[in-house]
Coordinates of N, CA and C in Angstrom, one line a residue:
M175 N -7.9 12.3 6.5 CA -7.7 11.4 6.5 C -7.9 10.3 6.1
E176 N -7.6 9.2 6.1 CA -7.3 7.8 5.1 C -9.0 7.1 6.4
V177 N -10.2 6.8 5.4 CA -10.6 5.8 5.6 C -10.8 4.3 5.5
L178 N -10.6 3.0 6.1 CA -10.6 2.2 4.7 C -11.8 1.2 5.8
Y179 N -12.1 0.1 4.9 CA -13.1 -0.1 5.0 C -12.8 -1.8 4.8
F180 N -12.9 -2.6 5.3 CA -12.7 -4.4 5.1 C -13.9 -5.4 5.2
A181 N -14.1 -6.4 4.6 CA -14.9 -7.3 4.3 C -16.2 -6.5 4.2
W182 N -17.7 -7.4 5.1 CA -18.9 -6.7 4.3 C -18.7 -5.2 4.4
L183 N -18.7 -4.5 5.3 CA -18.5 -3.0 4.9 C -18.0 -2.3 4.1
R184 N -16.9 -3.1 3.5 CA -16.3 -1.8 1.6 C -17.4 -3.0 0.9
E185 N -17.7 -3.7 0.8 CA -18.9 -4.4 -0.1 C -20.1 -3.0 0.4
R186 N -21.1 -3.0 1.4 CA -21.9 -2.2 1.7 C -21.7 -1.1 0.8
I187 N -20.1 0.1 1.6 CA -20.0 1.2 0.6 C -19.5 1.4 -0.9
G188 N -19.5 0.1 -1.3 CA -18.7 0.1 -2.4 C -16.8 0.7 -2.5
T189 N -16.6 0.7 -2.1 CA -15.0 1.1 -1.9 C -14.3 0.7 -0.5
G190 N -12.9 0.5 -1.0 CA -12.1 -0.2 0.6 C -11.6 1.2 1.1
A191 N -11.6 2.6 0.7 CA -10.7 3.4 1.2 C -11.4 5.1 0.6
E192 N -11.1 5.9 1.2 CA -11.2 7.1 0.8 C -10.9 8.1 1.6
Q193 N -10.6 9.1 1.0 CA -9.7 10.1 1.8 C -11.3 11.1 2.2
I194 N -10.9 11.9 4.0 CA -12.3 12.4 4.2 C -11.4 13.7 4.6
E195 N -12.0 14.9 5.0 CA -11.7 16.1 5.9 C -12.7 15.8 6.8
T196 N -12.4 15.8 8.3 CA -13.3 15.9 9.3 C -13.1 16.6 10.3
T197 N -13.7 17.0 11.2 CA -13.7 17.6 12.6 C -14.3 16.8 13.7
A198 N -14.6 15.8 13.4 CA -15.0 14.5 14.5 C -14.0 14.4 15.5
P199 N -14.2 14.8 16.9 CA -13.3 14.6 17.9 C -13.2 13.2 18.5
D200 N -14.1 12.0 18.0 CA -13.9 10.9 18.4 C -14.4 9.6 17.3
V201 N -14.3 8.3 17.6 CA -14.7 7.7 16.8 C -16.3 7.7 16.2
A202 N -16.1 7.7 17.6 CA -18.1 7.7 17.3 C -18.5 8.9 16.6
A203 N -18.1 9.9 16.9 CA -18.8 11.6 16.2 C -18.4 11.4 14.4
L204 N -17.2 10.5 14.2 CA -16.9 10.1 13.2 C -17.8 9.4 12.0
I205 N -18.3 7.8 13.0 CA -19.1 6.8 12.4 C -20.6 8.0 12.1
A206 N -21.4 9.2 13.0 CA -21.6 9.5 12.5 C -22.3 10.3 11.5
E207 N -20.7 11.2 11.4 CA -21.0 12.0 10.0 C -20.9 10.8 8.2
L208 N -20.1 9.3 9.0 CA -20.2 8.6 7.5 C -20.9 8.0 7.6
K209 N -21.8 7.9 8.6 CA -23.1 7.4 8.3 C -24.4 8.5 7.1
T210 N -23.6 9.3 7.2 CA -24.5 10.5 6.5 C -23.8 10.5 4.4
R211 N -22.8 9.8 4.3 CA -22.2 10.5 2.8 C -23.1 9.5 1.9
S212 N -23.5 8.4 2.2 CA -24.7 7.5 1.7 C -25.5 6.8 1.7
P213 N -26.0 5.6 1.1 CA -27.4 4.5 1.9 C -26.4 4.1 2.4
G214 N -25.2 3.3 1.4 CA -24.3 2.1 1.4 C -23.3 2.1 2.7
H215 N -23.4 4.2 3.1 CA -22.5 3.8 4.4 C -23.5 4.4 5.4
A216 N -24.7 4.1 5.8 CA -25.7 4.4 6.4 C -26.2 2.5 6.8
L217 N -25.9 1.8 5.8 CA -26.3 0.1 5.8 C -24.7 -0.3 6.5
A218 N -23.6 0.1 6.4 CA -22.5 -0.4 7.1 C -22.7 0.2 7.9
F219 N -22.5 0.6 8.9 CA -22.7 2.1 10.4 C -23.8 1.5 11.0
A220 N -25.2 1.3 10.4 CA -26.0 0.8 11.1 C -25.8 0.3 12.5
D221 N -25.2 -0.4 12.6 CA -24.7 -1.2 14.1 C -23.8 -1.1 14.6
P222 N -23.3 0.1 15.0 CA -21.6 0.3 15.4 C -20.7 -0.2 15.9
G223 N -21.8 -1.2 17.2 CA -21.3 -1.9 18.4 C -20.7 -3.5 17.8
A224 N -20.8 -3.4 16.0 CA -20.7 -4.5 15.7 C -19.8 -5.0 14.5
L225 N -18.7 -3.5 14.9 CA -17.7 -2.8 14.4 C -16.4 -3.3 14.9
R226 N -14.8 -2.8 14.5 CA -13.9 -3.0 15.6 C -12.9 -2.2 14.8
V227 N -12.5 -1.0 15.4 CA -11.8 0.4 14.8 C -10.5 0.1 15.0
A228 N -9.8 0.7 13.7 CA -7.8 0.8 14.5 C -7.9 2.1 14.3
L229 N -6.6 2.6 15.1 CA -6.6 4.3 14.8 C -5.1 4.1 14.3
D230 N -4.8 4.4 13.2 CA -3.1 4.4 12.9 C -2.9 3.2 13.0
Q231 N -3.4 2.0 13.0 CA -3.2 0.0 12.4 C -2.9 0.1 14.4
E232 N -3.8 0.5 15.2 CA -3.6 0.0 16.8 C -4.8 0.0 17.2
L233 N -5.8 -0.6 17.6 CA -6.8 -1.3 17.9 C -7.5 -0.4 18.9
A234 N -8.4 0.4 19.0 CA -8.7 1.0 19.7 C -9.7 0.2 21.0
D235 N -9.8 0.6 21.9 CA -10.8 0.3 23.3 C -12.2 0.5 22.9
S236 N -12.6 1.7 22.4 CA -14.3 2.3 22.5 C -14.0 3.3 20.9
L237 N -15.5 3.5 20.8 CA -15.6 4.3 20.0 C -15.7 5.7 20.1
A238 N -15.1 5.5 21.7 CA -15.0 7.6 22.2 C -13.7 7.5 22.5
A239 N -12.7 6.5 21.6 CA -11.8 7.1 21.0 C -11.3 8.5 20.2
P240 N -9.8 8.7 20.8 CA -10.2 10.3 20.3 C -9.4 10.3 18.7
L241 N -9.9 11.3 17.8 CA -8.8 11.6 16.8 C -7.9 12.2 16.9
A242 N -7.7 13.0 17.4 CA -6.7 13.9 17.3 C -5.2 13.3 16.8
G243 N -5.2 14.1 15.3 CA -3.7 13.4 15.3 C -4.0 12.2 14.6
V244 N -4.7 11.4 14.3 CA -4.8 10.1 14.2 C -4.9 10.2 12.3
R245 N -3.9 9.3 11.3 CA -4.0 9.8 10.1 C -5.1 8.8 9.4
E246 N -4.9 7.3 10.4 CA -5.6 6.3 9.5 C -6.5 5.5 10.5
V247 N -7.9 5.3 10.2 CA -9.0 4.5 11.0 C -9.0 3.6 9.8
A248 N -9.5 2.2 10.7 CA -9.8 1.3 9.7 C -11.4 0.7 10.1
F249 N -12.0 0.0 9.6 CA -13.3 0.1 10.1 C -13.4 -1.8 9.7
F250 N -13.4 -2.8 10.5 CA -13.8 -4.4 10.2 C -14.7 -4.8 11.1
P251 N -15.5 -5.9 10.6 CA -16.0 -6.8 11.7 C -15.5 -6.8 12.8
P252 N -16.0 -8.1 13.2 CA -15.4 -8.9 14.3 C -14.3 -9.6 14.2
M253 N -13.3 -10.1 14.5 CA -12.8 -11.5 13.8 C -13.0 -12.5 14.4
T254 N -12.7 -13.7 14.4 CA -12.4 -15.3 14.9 C -11.5 -15.6 14.0
G255 N -11.3 -16.8 15.0 CA -9.8 -17.1 14.4 C -9.9 -18.8 15.0
G256 N -8.7 -19.3 14.9 CA -8.8 -20.9 15.4 C -7.3 -20.9 15.7

């Protein structure tokens, strides 16, 4: 699966995207797995409640969203607009 990182997540991890193999059943389990990849990942995912996630370009309602069949996961901070 392709995992995309935006804004300060990309800065902390050091890349905007990576291909990973995972058996994580949901977003929360994926985050737990990603946190172990590097100190930058651990820092980026230190507060999962401060993140938004999109699965195959659709905003997920919660970190309990299942990953079955998902090909792309994007993590980004909450957006504000005017």
